[in-house]
Amino acid sequence: QRRSLTLSPGRAALAQAGDRAGLGEFPWQVSLTHSGQHQCGGSLISHVWIVTGARCVSNSVQVGLVDLKGQKVSHEVGKIICHEDYEPLSSRADIALLQLRIPVKFSNSVSAVCFPDNNFLDPQEIQNCWVSGWSLLSEGERERET
């Protein structure tokens, strides 16, 4: 889903509204699955590494998806590295790296996040950004398949 973010001083960013993403629009977006079911999202940062929340770690990852009901090819996770200060109850340091056993092949619909160089962004001047993933748009709503 494509959404706008609203930032308020002292508050977390909130995702609002949303649009269906096209194939290849967010080629780094991955689905972390348990028993074939989507559980969390992550971002491909290289041919073998994915960054996600520590609460989301999984042994199976699907890449190149827009529609969660579409054809799925699973990639096996070989190594999981959670932040050493991760605290599940408080979500402190909620970050993890997953290393795939076999590198994914990059294509129009699968590639790593494009990181800017250190001189490109001044965090004080950022006005807009994009967030991708599958999630609930409101409390009680079922998860979107696209």
Short mmCIF file of C-alpha atoms in Angstrom, two decimals:
data_model
loop_
_atom_site.label_atom_id
_atom_site.label_comp_id
_atom_site.label_asym_id
_atom_site.label_seq_id
_atom_site.Cartn_x
_atom_site.Cartn_y
_atom_site.Cartn_z
CA GLN A 1 0.00 0.00 0.00
CA ARG A 2 1.19 3.51 -0.74
CA ARG A 3 0.39 5.91 2.11
CA SER A 4 1.25 9.40 3.24
CA LEU A 5 2.96 9.99 6.58
CA THR A 6 2.05 12.61 9.11
CA LEU A 7 4.75 13.58 11.60
CA SER A 8 3.89 15.31 14.85
CA PRO A 9 6.49 16.55 17.35
CA GLY A 10 7.08 13.88 19.98
CA ARG A 11 4.86 11.32 18.24
CA ALA A 12 5.51 8.41 15.92
CA ALA A 13 4.81 8.68 12.21
CA LEU A 14 1.32 7.57 11.22
CA ALA A 15 0.43 5.92 7.93
CA GLN A 16 -2.75 7.29 6.39
CA ALA A 17 -4.88 6.39 3.37
CA GLY A 18 -3.17 4.11 0.86
CA ASP A 19 -2.88 3.10 -2.77
CA ARG A 20 -2.25 -0.24 -4.42
CA ALA A 21 1.38 -0.51 -5.50
CA GLY A 22 2.33 -1.71 -8.95
CA LEU A 23 4.68 -4.62 -9.66
CA GLY A 24 8.25 -3.38 -9.33
CA GLU A 25 7.26 -0.12 -7.64
CA PHE A 26 8.80 -1.25 -4.33
CA PRO A 27 11.08 -4.12 -5.44
CA TRP A 28 12.81 -4.34 -2.05
CA GLN A 29 9.58 -5.16 -0.17
CA VAL A 30 9.52 -8.76 1.09
CA SER A 31 6.96 -10.88 2.92
CA LEU A 32 8.08 -12.88 5.95
CA THR A 33 5.94 -15.97 6.30
CA HIS A 34 5.08 -18.65 8.85
CA SER A 35 3.44 -21.82 7.51
CA GLY A 36 2.96 -20.08 4.16
CA GLN A 37 1.06 -17.14 5.68
CA HIS A 38 2.26 -13.53 5.60
CA GLN A 39 3.31 -12.32 9.05
CA CYS A 40 5.46 -9.23 8.55
CA GLY A 41 7.27 -7.19 5.96
CA GLY A 42 10.94 -6.53 5.49
CA SER A 43 13.32 -4.81 3.10
CA LEU A 44 15.88 -6.46 0.85
CA ILE A 45 19.19 -4.63 1.36
CA SER A 46 21.38 -6.93 -0.77
CA HIS A 47 21.15 -10.24 -2.66
CA VAL A 48 21.17 -12.11 0.67
CA TRP A 49 20.31 -9.69 3.49
CA ILE A 50 16.90 -8.48 4.72
CA VAL A 51 16.22 -5.95 7.47
CA THR A 52 13.04 -6.31 9.52
CA GLY A 53 11.73 -5.99 13.05
CA ALA A 54 13.13 -8.46 15.58
CA ARG A 55 9.52 -9.35 16.47
CA CYS A 56 9.09 -10.48 12.84
CA VAL A 57 11.90 -13.01 12.38
CA SER A 58 10.97 -15.94 10.20
CA ASN A 59 12.64 -18.83 8.39
CA SER A 60 10.88 -18.14 5.09
CA VAL A 61 10.84 -15.04 2.87
CA GLN A 62 9.00 -14.24 -0.34
CA VAL A 63 10.25 -11.59 -2.76
CA GLY A 64 8.80 -9.84 -5.80
CA LEU A 65 5.24 -9.74 -4.45
CA VAL A 66 2.59 -7.07 -4.70
CA ASP A 67 -0.44 -9.28 -4.13
CA LEU A 68 -0.15 -11.68 -1.18
CA LYS A 69 -2.50 -14.06 -3.01
CA GLY A 70 -0.21 -14.20 -6.04
CA GLN A 71 2.31 -16.86 -7.02
CA LYS A 72 4.85 -17.28 -4.25
CA VAL A 73 8.43 -18.48 -4.33
CA SER A 74 9.91 -18.97 -0.88
CA HIS A 75 13.53 -18.36 0.04
CA GLU A 76 14.98 -20.06 3.09
CA VAL A 77 16.63 -18.00 5.82
CA GLY A 78 19.99 -19.38 6.93
CA LYS A 79 20.92 -16.93 9.68
CA ILE A 80 18.97 -14.58 11.97
CA ILE A 81 20.68 -11.73 13.83
CA CYS A 82 18.52 -9.82 16.32
CA HIS A 83 19.78 -6.63 17.97
CA GLU A 84 21.43 -7.61 21.24
CA ASP A 85 19.32 -5.05 23.17
CA TYR A 86 15.98 -6.17 21.73
CA GLU A 87 13.24 -6.26 24.37
CA PRO A 88 9.98 -7.87 23.14
CA LEU A 89 7.78 -6.27 25.81
CA SER A 90 8.89 -2.70 25.11
CA SER A 91 9.88 -3.17 21.44
CA ARG A 92 13.20 -1.55 22.31
CA ALA A 93 15.86 -2.17 19.63
CA ASP A 94 13.26 -3.97 17.48
CA ILE A 95 15.48 -4.68 14.49
CA ALA A 96 16.94 -7.82 12.94
CA LEU A 97 18.88 -9.00 9.91
CA LEU A 98 17.99 -12.17 8.04
CA GLN A 99 20.55 -13.84 5.78
CA LEU A 100 19.14 -15.94 2.96
CA ARG A 101 20.73 -19.33 2.24
CA ILE A 102 20.74 -18.66 -1.51
CA PRO A 103 21.05 -15.18 -3.05
CA VAL A 104 17.96 -13.83 -4.81
CA LYS A 105 18.20 -12.88 -8.47
CA PHE A 106 17.54 -9.20 -9.05
CA SER A 107 14.97 -8.25 -11.69
CA ASN A 108 12.47 -5.47 -12.41
CA SER A 109 10.36 -6.69 -9.49
CA VAL A 110 13.18 -7.70 -7.09
CA SER A 111 16.06 -5.46 -6.03
CA ALA A 112 17.68 -3.95 -2.95
CA VAL A 113 16.72 -0.68 -1.31
CA CYS A 114 18.47 2.30 -2.90
CA PHE A 115 20.39 4.07 -0.15
CA PRO A 116 21.51 7.68 -0.66
CA ASP A 117 25.11 8.59 0.05
CA ASN A 118 25.91 10.42 3.30
CA ASN A 119 25.88 13.86 1.65
CA PHE A 120 22.55 13.43 -0.12
CA LEU A 121 20.01 13.84 2.68
CA ASP A 122 19.68 16.36 5.44
CA PRO A 123 17.13 14.83 7.85
CA GLN A 124 15.96 18.32 8.81
CA GLU A 125 14.86 18.98 5.23
CA ILE A 126 12.92 15.77 4.52
CA GLN A 127 9.30 16.64 3.79
CA ASN A 128 7.99 13.51 2.05
CA CYS A 129 8.85 9.83 2.05
CA TRP A 130 7.21 6.54 1.03
CA VAL A 131 6.39 3.55 3.19
CA SER A 132 5.51 0.20 1.64
CA GLY A 133 4.02 -2.96 3.05
CA TRP A 134 0.86 -4.87 3.79
CA SER A 135 -1.04 -3.77 6.86
CA LEU A 136 -4.29 -2.80 8.48
CA LEU A 137 -5.65 0.60 7.53
CA SER A 138 -7.77 0.81 10.67
CA GLU A 139 -8.38 -1.15 13.86
CA GLY A 140 -10.45 -4.27 13.29
CA GLU A 141 -9.89 -4.29 9.53
CA ARG A 142 -8.60 -7.44 7.86
CA GLU A 143 -5.11 -7.31 6.40
CA ARG A 144 -5.03 -6.21 2.78
CA GLU A 145 -3.85 -8.75 0.25
CA THR A 146 -2.30 -6.05 -1.94
#
